[in-house]
CSV table of C-alpha atoms in Angstrom, one decimal:
chain,number,residue,atom,x,y,z
A,14,MET,CA,-33.3,28.0,20.3
A,15,SER,CA,-32.3,26.5,17.0
A,16,GLN,CA,-30.9,23.0,17.0
A,17,LEU,CA,-27.4,22.4,15.5
A,18,PRO,CA,-27.4,20.1,12.5
A,19,PRO,CA,-26.4,16.5,13.2
A,20,GLN,CA,-22.7,15.7,12.9
A,21,LEU,CA,-21.7,13.6,9.9
A,22,THR,CA,-20.5,10.2,10.9
A,23,ALA,CA,-19.9,8.9,7.4
A,24,CYS,CA,-19.3,10.4,4.0
A,25,PRO,CA,-22.6,11.0,2.1
A,26,VAL,CA,-20.8,10.0,-1.1
A,27,CYS,CA,-18.9,6.8,-0.4
A,28,HIS,CA,-20.0,6.1,3.2
A,29,GLU,CA,-16.5,6.2,4.6
A,30,PRO,CA,-16.6,6.6,8.4
A,31,LEU,CA,-15.6,10.1,9.5
A,32,GLU,CA,-13.9,11.7,12.5
A,33,PRO,CA,-15.7,14.8,14.1
A,34,ALA,CA,-13.0,17.2,12.9
A,35,ASP,CA,-12.8,15.9,9.3
A,36,ASN,CA,-13.4,18.5,6.6
A,37,PHE,CA,-12.7,16.1,3.7
A,38,CYS,CA,-13.5,12.4,3.3
A,39,GLY,CA,-10.4,10.3,3.4
A,40,GLY,CA,-11.9,7.8,1.1
A,41,CYS,CA,-13.2,9.8,-1.9
A,42,GLY,CA,-11.9,13.3,-1.1
A,43,ALA,CA,-15.4,14.9,-0.8
A,44,ASP,CA,-15.6,18.4,0.6
A,45,LEU,CA,-17.7,17.7,3.7
A,46,SER,CA,-18.4,21.4,4.3
A,47,ALA,CA,-20.3,21.6,1.0
A,48,VAL,CA,-22.6,18.6,1.8
A,49,PRO,CA,-25.3,19.0,4.5
A,50,PRO,CA,-25.7,16.0,6.7
A,51,ALA,CA,-28.7,13.9,6.1
A,52,PRO,CA,-31.5,14.1,8.8
A,53,GLY,CA,-30.7,11.7,11.6
A,54,GLY,CA,-27.1,11.2,10.6
A,55,SER,CA,-25.7,8.8,8.0
A,56,ARG,CA,-26.7,5.4,7.0
A,57,ALA,CA,-24.7,2.4,8.4
A,58,ASP,CA,-24.3,-0.7,6.3
A,59,ASP,CA,-22.0,-3.7,6.2
A,60,GLY,CA,-20.2,-2.3,3.2
A,61,TRP,CA,-18.5,0.6,4.9
A,62,ARG,CA,-14.8,1.1,4.1
A,63,GLN,CA,-13.0,2.3,7.1
A,64,PRO,CA,-10.0,4.6,6.8
A,65,ASP,CA,-6.4,3.4,7.5
A,66,THR,CA,-5.1,3.7,11.1
A,67,PRO,CA,-1.6,5.2,10.9
A,68,VAL,CA,0.9,2.6,12.1
A,69,THR,CA,4.6,2.5,12.7
A,70,ARG,CA,6.8,-0.2,11.1
A,71,GLY,CA,5.8,-2.9,13.5
A,72,ALA,CA,2.2,-3.7,12.6
A,73,ASP,CA,0.4,-5.2,9.6
A,74,ASP,CA,2.1,-4.4,6.4
A,75,TYR,CA,5.3,-2.9,7.7
A,76,ARG,CA,9.0,-3.4,8.0
A,77,LEU,CA,11.7,-4.5,10.5
A,78,ALA,CA,15.5,-4.2,10.8
A,79,PRO,CA,2.4,-3.1,-22.3
A,80,PRO,CA,1.4,-5.8,-20.1
A,81,ALA,CA,-2.0,-5.9,-18.4
A,82,THR,CA,-1.0,-3.8,-15.4
A,83,ALA,CA,-3.3,-2.9,-12.4
A,84,VAL,CA,-2.0,0.7,-12.6
A,85,PRO,CA,0.6,2.4,-14.7
A,86,ALA,CA,3.8,3.6,-12.9
A,87,GLN,CA,2.2,7.1,-13.0
A,88,SER,CA,-1.5,6.9,-12.3
A,89,PRO,CA,-3.8,8.6,-14.9
A,90,PRO,CA,-4.7,12.1,-13.7
A,91,CYS,CA,-8.5,11.5,-13.9
A,92,PRO,CA,-10.8,8.5,-13.5
A,93,GLY,CA,-13.3,9.7,-16.2
A,94,ALA,CA,-12.6,13.3,-17.2
A,95,GLY,CA,-15.6,14.9,-19.0
A,96,ARG,CA,-18.2,12.6,-17.4
A,97,THR,CA,-21.0,13.6,-15.1
A,98,CYS,CA,-20.3,13.6,-11.4
A,99,ALA,CA,-21.5,10.5,-9.5
A,100,ALA,CA,-22.3,12.6,-6.4
A,101,CYS,CA,-24.3,15.7,-7.6
A,102,ARG,CA,-25.1,14.2,-11.1
A,103,SER,CA,-24.9,17.7,-12.7
A,104,GLY,CA,-21.3,18.9,-12.7
A,105,MET,CA,-18.6,17.6,-15.0
A,106,ILE,CA,-15.3,15.9,-13.9
A,107,ASP,CA,-12.2,17.9,-14.5
A,108,ASN,CA,-8.7,16.6,-15.4
A,109,ASP,CA,-7.8,16.2,-11.8
A,110,GLY,CA,-10.8,13.9,-11.2
A,111,TYR,CA,-12.9,16.3,-9.2
A,112,CYS,CA,-16.4,17.7,-10.0
A,113,GLU,CA,-16.4,21.2,-11.2
A,114,HIS,CA,-19.7,21.9,-9.5
A,115,CYS,CA,-19.6,20.2,-6.1
A,116,GLY,CA,-15.9,19.5,-5.8
A,117,HIS,CA,-16.3,15.8,-5.0
A,118,ALA,CA,-13.5,13.4,-6.0
A,119,GLN,CA,-14.6,10.5,-8.2
A,120,PRO,CA,-14.1,6.8,-7.5
A,121,ARG,CA,-10.5,5.8,-8.5
A,122,GLU,CA,-9.9,3.2,-11.2
A,123,ARG,CA,-7.3,1.5,-9.0
A,124,ASP,CA,-9.9,0.6,-6.3
A,125,HIS,CA,-10.9,-2.5,-8.3
A,126,MET,CA,-9.3,-3.9,-11.5
A,127,GLU,CA,-9.2,-7.3,-13.2
A,128,HIS,CA,-7.8,-8.9,-16.3
A,129,GLU,CA,-7.8,-12.2,-18.1
A,130,SER,CA,-5.8,-13.4,-21.1
A,131,ALA,CA,-4.3,-16.6,-22.4
A,132,GLY,CA,-2.7,-18.4,-19.4
A,133,VAL,CA,-3.3,-15.9,-16.6
A,134,ALA,CA,-6.0,-13.8,-14.8
A,135,ALA,CA,-5.6,-11.3,-12.1
A,136,VAL,CA,-7.8,-9.2,-9.8
A,137,THR,CA,-7.0,-6.4,-7.3
A,138,ASP,CA,-9.2,-4.6,-4.9
A,139,ARG,CA,-8.7,-2.0,-2.1
A,140,GLY,CA,-10.6,-4.1,0.4
A,141,LEU,CA,-13.0,-2.9,3.0
A,142,ARG,CA,-10.8,-1.0,5.4
A,143,HIS,CA,-8.2,0.9,3.4
A,144,HIS,CA,-8.9,4.2,1.7
A,145,ARG,CA,-6.9,3.4,-1.3
A,146,ASN,CA,-5.4,0.4,-3.1
A,147,GLU,CA,-1.6,0.1,-2.5
A,148,ASP,CA,-1.3,-3.2,-4.3
A,149,ALA,CA,-0.4,-3.6,-8.0
A,150,TYR,CA,0.0,-6.3,-10.6
A,151,ALA,CA,1.4,-6.9,-14.1
A,152,VAL,CA,0.5,-10.0,-16.1
A,153,SER,CA,1.0,-11.2,-19.7
A,154,THR,CA,1.6,-14.0,-22.0
A,155,THR,CA,4.4,-13.8,-24.6
A,156,ASP,CA,6.1,-16.1,-27.1
A,157,LEU,CA,9.7,-17.2,-26.7
A,158,SER,CA,12.1,-18.3,-29.3
A,159,GLY,CA,10.6,-21.3,-31.3
A,160,GLY,CA,7.1,-20.1,-30.5
A,161,ARG,CA,7.0,-21.5,-27.0
A,162,PRO,CA,4.7,-19.5,-24.7
A,163,ALA,CA,5.8,-17.9,-21.4
A,164,VAL,CA,3.2,-16.7,-18.9
A,165,VAL,CA,4.3,-14.0,-16.5
A,166,ALA,CA,2.7,-12.6,-13.3
A,167,VAL,CA,4.1,-10.0,-11.0
A,168,VAL,CA,2.3,-8.9,-7.8
A,169,SER,CA,3.4,-6.2,-5.3
A,170,ASP,CA,2.1,-4.9,-2.0
A,171,GLY,CA,3.0,-1.3,-1.0
A,172,VAL,CA,4.1,-0.9,2.6
A,173,SER,CA,1.4,1.2,4.2
A,174,SER,CA,3.7,2.9,6.8
A,175,ALA,CA,6.0,4.1,4.0
A,176,ALA,CA,5.6,7.2,1.9
A,177,ARG,CA,3.7,6.7,-1.5
A,178,PRO,CA,3.3,2.9,-1.2
A,179,ASP,CA,0.9,2.9,-4.1
A,180,GLU,CA,3.6,4.4,-6.3
A,181,ALA,CA,6.2,1.9,-5.0
A,182,SER,CA,4.1,-1.1,-5.9
A,183,ALA,CA,3.2,0.3,-9.4
A,184,ALA,CA,6.9,1.1,-10.1
A,185,ALA,CA,8.0,-2.4,-8.9
A,186,VAL,CA,5.6,-4.4,-11.1
A,187,ALA,CA,6.2,-2.3,-14.2
A,188,ALA,CA,10.0,-2.6,-13.9
A,189,ALA,CA,10.0,-6.3,-13.0
A,190,HIS,CA,7.6,-7.2,-15.8
A,191,ASP,CA,9.6,-5.3,-18.4
A,192,VAL,CA,12.8,-7.0,-17.4
A,193,LEU,CA,11.3,-10.5,-17.1
A,194,THR,CA,9.7,-10.5,-20.6
A,195,GLU,CA,12.7,-8.9,-22.2
A,196,ALA,CA,15.2,-11.3,-20.6
A,197,LEU,CA,13.0,-14.4,-21.4
A,198,ALA,CA,12.7,-13.3,-25.0
A,199,GLN,CA,16.5,-13.0,-25.2
A,200,GLY,CA,16.9,-16.6,-24.1
A,201,ALA,CA,17.7,-16.1,-20.4
A,202,ALA,CA,16.9,-18.9,-18.0
A,203,PRO,CA,13.7,-18.2,-16.0
A,204,ARG,CA,15.5,-18.1,-12.7
A,205,GLU,CA,18.1,-15.7,-14.0
A,206,ALA,CA,15.5,-13.5,-15.6
A,207,THR,CA,13.5,-13.5,-12.3
A,208,HIS,CA,16.6,-12.4,-10.4
A,209,ARG,CA,17.3,-9.6,-12.8
A,210,ALA,CA,13.7,-8.5,-12.7
A,211,ILE,CA,13.5,-8.2,-8.9
A,212,VAL,CA,16.8,-6.3,-8.8
A,213,ARG,CA,15.5,-3.9,-11.4
A,214,ALA,CA,12.2,-3.5,-9.4
A,215,ALA,CA,14.2,-2.6,-6.3
A,216,GLU,CA,16.1,0.1,-8.3
A,217,ALA,CA,12.8,1.5,-9.6
A,218,VAL,CA,11.5,1.9,-6.0
A,219,VAL,CA,14.7,3.5,-4.9
A,220,ASP,CA,14.3,5.9,-7.8
A,221,LEU,CA,11.1,7.2,-6.2
A,222,VAL,CA,13.0,8.9,-3.4
A,223,THR,CA,12.7,12.6,-3.6
A,224,PRO,CA,15.6,15.1,-3.3
A,225,GLY,CA,16.7,15.4,0.3
A,226,GLN,CA,15.7,11.9,1.2
A,227,GLU,CA,19.0,10.2,0.3
A,228,ALA,CA,19.5,7.1,2.4
A,229,ARG,CA,21.9,7.5,5.3
A,230,GLU,CA,22.1,5.1,8.3
A,231,HIS,CA,19.2,2.7,8.3
A,232,ASP,CA,17.7,3.7,11.6
A,233,ARG,CA,17.9,7.4,10.9
A,234,TYR,CA,16.5,7.0,7.4
A,235,ARG,CA,13.4,5.1,8.5
A,236,GLN,CA,12.2,8.3,10.0
A,237,GLU,CA,12.2,9.7,6.5
A,238,ASN,CA,9.7,7.1,5.4
A,239,ALA,CA,11.0,6.0,2.0
A,240,PRO,CA,8.6,4.4,-0.5
A,241,ALA,CA,8.7,0.6,-0.1
A,242,CYS,CA,6.9,-2.6,-1.2
A,243,THR,CA,7.1,-6.4,-1.4
A,244,ILE,CA,7.2,-8.4,-4.6
A,245,VAL,CA,6.4,-11.9,-5.9
A,246,SER,CA,6.5,-13.2,-9.4
A,247,ALA,CA,5.7,-16.5,-11.2
A,248,VAL,CA,6.8,-17.6,-14.7
A,249,VAL,CA,5.4,-20.6,-16.5
A,250,THR,CA,7.5,-21.9,-19.4
A,251,GLY,CA,6.5,-25.3,-20.7
A,252,ASP,CA,6.7,-27.7,-17.8
A,253,LEU,CA,8.8,-25.4,-15.7
A,254,LEU,CA,7.4,-23.1,-13.0
A,255,THR,CA,9.7,-20.4,-11.6
A,256,VAL,CA,8.9,-18.1,-8.7
A,257,GLY,CA,10.8,-15.1,-7.2
A,258,TRP,CA,10.1,-12.9,-4.2
A,259,VAL,CA,11.2,-10.4,-1.6
A,260,GLY,CA,8.9,-9.8,1.5
A,261,ASP,CA,5.8,-11.6,2.4
A,262,SER,CA,3.7,-11.7,-0.8
A,263,ARG,CA,3.3,-15.4,-1.7
A,264,ALA,CA,2.9,-18.0,-4.4
A,265,TYR,CA,1.0,-21.3,-3.9
A,266,TRP,CA,0.6,-24.5,-6.0
A,267,VAL,CA,-2.9,-26.1,-6.1
A,268,PRO,CA,-3.2,-29.2,-8.2
A,269,ASP,CA,-6.5,-30.1,-10.0
A,270,ASP,CA,-6.5,-33.4,-8.1
A,271,ARG,CA,-7.3,-32.3,-4.6
A,272,GLY,CA,-6.3,-35.8,-3.4
A,273,THR,CA,-2.7,-34.7,-3.9
A,274,GLN,CA,-0.8,-32.2,-1.8
A,275,PRO,CA,-0.9,-28.5,-2.5
A,276,ALA,CA,2.2,-26.4,-1.6
A,277,ARG,CA,3.3,-23.0,-0.6
A,278,LEU,CA,6.2,-22.1,-3.0
A,279,THR,CA,7.6,-19.1,-1.1
A,280,GLU,CA,9.0,-18.4,2.4
A,281,ASP,CA,8.2,-15.1,3.9
A,282,ASP,CA,10.8,-12.5,4.8
A,283,SER,CA,9.2,-11.9,8.2
A,284,TRP,CA,9.7,-12.1,11.9
A,285,ALA,CA,7.5,-15.2,12.2
A,286,ALA,CA,9.3,-17.1,9.5
A,287,GLN,CA,12.6,-16.3,11.2
A,288,MET,CA,11.4,-17.6,14.5
A,289,VAL,CA,10.2,-20.8,12.9
A,290,ALA,CA,13.4,-21.2,10.8
A,291,ALA,CA,15.5,-20.8,14.0
A,292,GLY,CA,13.5,-23.4,15.8
A,293,LEU,CA,12.4,-20.9,18.5
A,294,MET,CA,8.7,-21.2,17.9
A,295,SER,CA,6.2,-23.5,16.1
A,296,GLU,CA,4.5,-22.0,13.0
A,297,ALA,CA,1.2,-21.7,14.9
A,298,GLU,CA,2.9,-19.9,17.8
A,299,ALA,CA,4.9,-17.5,15.6
A,300,TYR,CA,2.0,-16.4,13.5
A,301,ALA,CA,-0.2,-15.9,16.6
A,302,ASP,CA,2.3,-13.3,17.9
A,303,GLU,CA,1.6,-9.6,17.3
A,304,ARG,CA,5.0,-9.3,15.6
A,305,ALA,CA,4.3,-12.1,13.1
A,306,HIS,CA,3.9,-10.0,10.0
A,307,ALA,CA,6.8,-7.6,10.6
A,308,ILE,CA,8.7,-8.0,7.3
A,309,THR,CA,12.5,-8.4,7.3
A,310,GLY,CA,12.9,-8.0,3.5
A,311,TRP,CA,11.4,-5.3,1.2
A,312,LEU,CA,12.2,-3.1,-1.8
A,313,GLY,CA,13.1,0.5,-1.1
A,314,ALA,CA,15.8,3.0,-0.4
A,315,ASP,CA,16.0,2.1,3.3
A,316,ALA,CA,16.1,-1.7,2.7
A,317,TYR,CA,19.2,-3.6,3.5
A,318,GLU,CA,20.9,-5.3,0.6
A,319,VAL,CA,18.1,-6.8,-1.6
A,320,GLU,CA,18.6,-10.6,-2.0
A,321,PRO,CA,16.0,-11.9,-4.4
A,322,HIS,CA,14.7,-15.4,-3.6
A,323,THR,CA,14.2,-17.6,-6.7
A,324,ALA,CA,13.0,-21.3,-7.0
A,325,SER,CA,12.0,-23.5,-9.9
A,326,TYR,CA,9.6,-26.5,-9.9
A,327,HIS,CA,8.5,-29.2,-12.3
A,328,PRO,CA,4.9,-30.0,-11.4
A,329,ASP,CA,4.0,-33.5,-12.6
A,330,ARG,CA,0.2,-32.8,-12.9
A,331,PRO,CA,-2.1,-30.0,-13.9
A,332,GLY,CA,-3.2,-27.3,-11.5
A,333,VAL,CA,-3.0,-23.6,-10.8
A,334,VAL,CA,-0.4,-21.2,-9.4
A,335,ILE,CA,-1.8,-18.6,-7.0
A,336,VAL,CA,0.3,-15.4,-6.7
A,337,CYS,CA,-1.0,-13.0,-4.0
A,338,THR,CA,-0.5,-10.4,-1.4
A,339,ASP,CA,-1.2,-10.9,2.3
A,340,GLY,CA,-4.6,-9.3,1.9
A,341,LEU,CA,-5.6,-12.7,0.6
A,342,TRP,CA,-3.4,-15.2,2.3
A,343,ASN,CA,-4.2,-13.8,5.8
A,344,TYR,CA,-7.6,-15.5,5.2
A,345,ALA,CA,-6.1,-18.8,3.7
A,346,GLU,CA,-2.7,-19.0,5.2
A,347,SER,CA,-1.7,-22.7,4.7
A,348,ALA,CA,-1.5,-24.4,1.3
A,349,GLU,CA,-4.4,-26.6,2.4
A,350,GLN,CA,-6.5,-23.7,3.4
A,351,MET,CA,-5.8,-22.0,0.1
A,352,ALA,CA,-6.6,-25.2,-1.9
A,353,ALA,CA,-9.9,-25.4,0.0
A,354,VAL,CA,-10.9,-22.0,-1.3
A,355,VAL,CA,-9.7,-22.5,-4.9
A,356,PRO,CA,-12.7,-23.8,-7.0
A,357,PRO,CA,-12.4,-27.2,-8.8
A,358,ASP,CA,-12.5,-25.6,-12.2
A,359,ALA,CA,-9.9,-23.0,-11.5
A,360,ARG,CA,-7.6,-24.0,-14.3
A,361,ALA,CA,-10.4,-23.7,-16.9
A,362,ARG,CA,-11.8,-20.5,-15.4
A,363,PRO,CA,-8.9,-18.5,-13.8
A,364,LEU,CA,-10.7,-15.2,-13.6
A,365,GLU,CA,-13.6,-16.7,-11.8
A,366,CYS,CA,-11.1,-18.3,-9.5
A,367,ALA,CA,-9.4,-14.9,-8.8
A,368,ARG,CA,-12.8,-13.4,-8.1
A,369,ARG,CA,-13.7,-16.2,-5.7
A,370,LEU,CA,-10.5,-15.7,-3.8
A,371,LEU,CA,-11.2,-12.0,-3.6
A,372,SER,CA,-14.7,-12.7,-2.3
A,373,HIS,CA,-13.2,-15.0,0.3
A,374,ALA,CA,-10.9,-12.3,1.6
A,375,LEU,CA,-13.7,-9.6,1.6
A,376,ASP,CA,-16.1,-12.0,3.4
A,377,GLY,CA,-13.4,-12.6,6.0
A,378,GLY,CA,-13.2,-8.9,6.8
A,379,GLY,CA,-11.2,-7.3,3.9
A,380,HIS,CA,-8.8,-5.7,6.3
A,381,ASP,CA,-6.2,-5.1,3.6
A,382,ASN,CA,-5.9,-4.5,-0.1
A,383,VAL,CA,-6.3,-7.8,-2.0
A,384,THR,CA,-4.5,-8.8,-5.1
A,385,VAL,CA,-4.3,-12.3,-6.7
A,386,ALA,CA,-3.1,-13.7,-10.0
A,387,VAL,CA,-4.0,-17.2,-11.2
A,388,LEU,CA,-1.9,-19.0,-13.7
A,389,PRO,CA,-3.2,-22.3,-15.1
A,390,PHE,CA,-0.4,-25.0,-15.4
A,391,PRO,CA,0.3,-26.1,-17.9
A,392,ALA,CA,-0.5,-22.8,-19.7
A,393,ARG,CA,-3.8,-22.9,-21.6
A,394,PRO,CA,-3.3,-22.8,-25.4
A,395,GLU,CA,-6.2,-20.3,-25.7
A,396,GLY,CA,-7.4,-17.5,-23.5
A,397,ALA,CA,-10.8,-16.1,-22.8
A,398,GLY,CA,-9.9,-12.6,-23.7
A,399,SER,CA,-9.8,-9.5,-21.5
A,400,ALA,CA,-12.4,-8.9,-18.9
């Protein structure tokens, strides 16, 4: 009697763990029926990226009641059309990003991106557990009237339990960045510009709703799974630092002098934050609860009225501003924990700082997408160029 071939337990191309009934890889899209399993099964290693587990709005990254941009609002159709396939090394990649010979999808550009320019650096990565990156960023440095520089960073985290979260975050950062830079150039105060930017970002996410998904009552509409995301931004103009946010993406202040106090600059729109604010739980108790990360504010068609939070600060010493998604701060939650991970030379080497923070999150488990922008304060007069 012939022996059946061993069942694939991981994708031969990207090593994504597989279920027995899978015909295609959830990580790279490889056609598993066209790839014979290796003798003895697949190789296990610590770098496996596990697929998302479907969740309802009630678990990590969910909801309750041209700049340098991580991705464009519409992702490019192909990560390397015309190049040789990374899987079979013989076929060519078509305009949809698949090999014309073996049919394998190619690694997506959005899985890992980074940027550095004068005054700001940013990194985004899909992490070790998600099959795609649903975070996005947009960063830039521009000149205001009189030649004064303004540094802008916008970061967004797509809500995984919503439809098309990657498109939501991309649309949000693109819209917010455009409004921020335009409003600042026209002389708007940073807080006013930030407020306008977040409102426009919310509109851009609502515009993603497809025909037939018009919002009705909140509870009924949630079943229709509208695109949604969080957002956080930071603007450095001279000696003024301005932040804005909706959701649980955060901004931190870390001074160069670690003998002085770091600070978290944002307050989450989340169940845990509400419990702490109401005096019903301590912060430690609230964040230990399984409901802690249920967000109470987001951008999307099924959101309640969007109320952007804005705040301005006048730091009296040099340091860096850290703008990030919860894929990072889950591994360095308090300001003190974040400061302990930020390297001493962060202001001089912001891209290396962003990479160090990413590594910290991946070393901690990389359970979520990770995005971080680092803004030296005061803004550096010269940048290190693009990376």
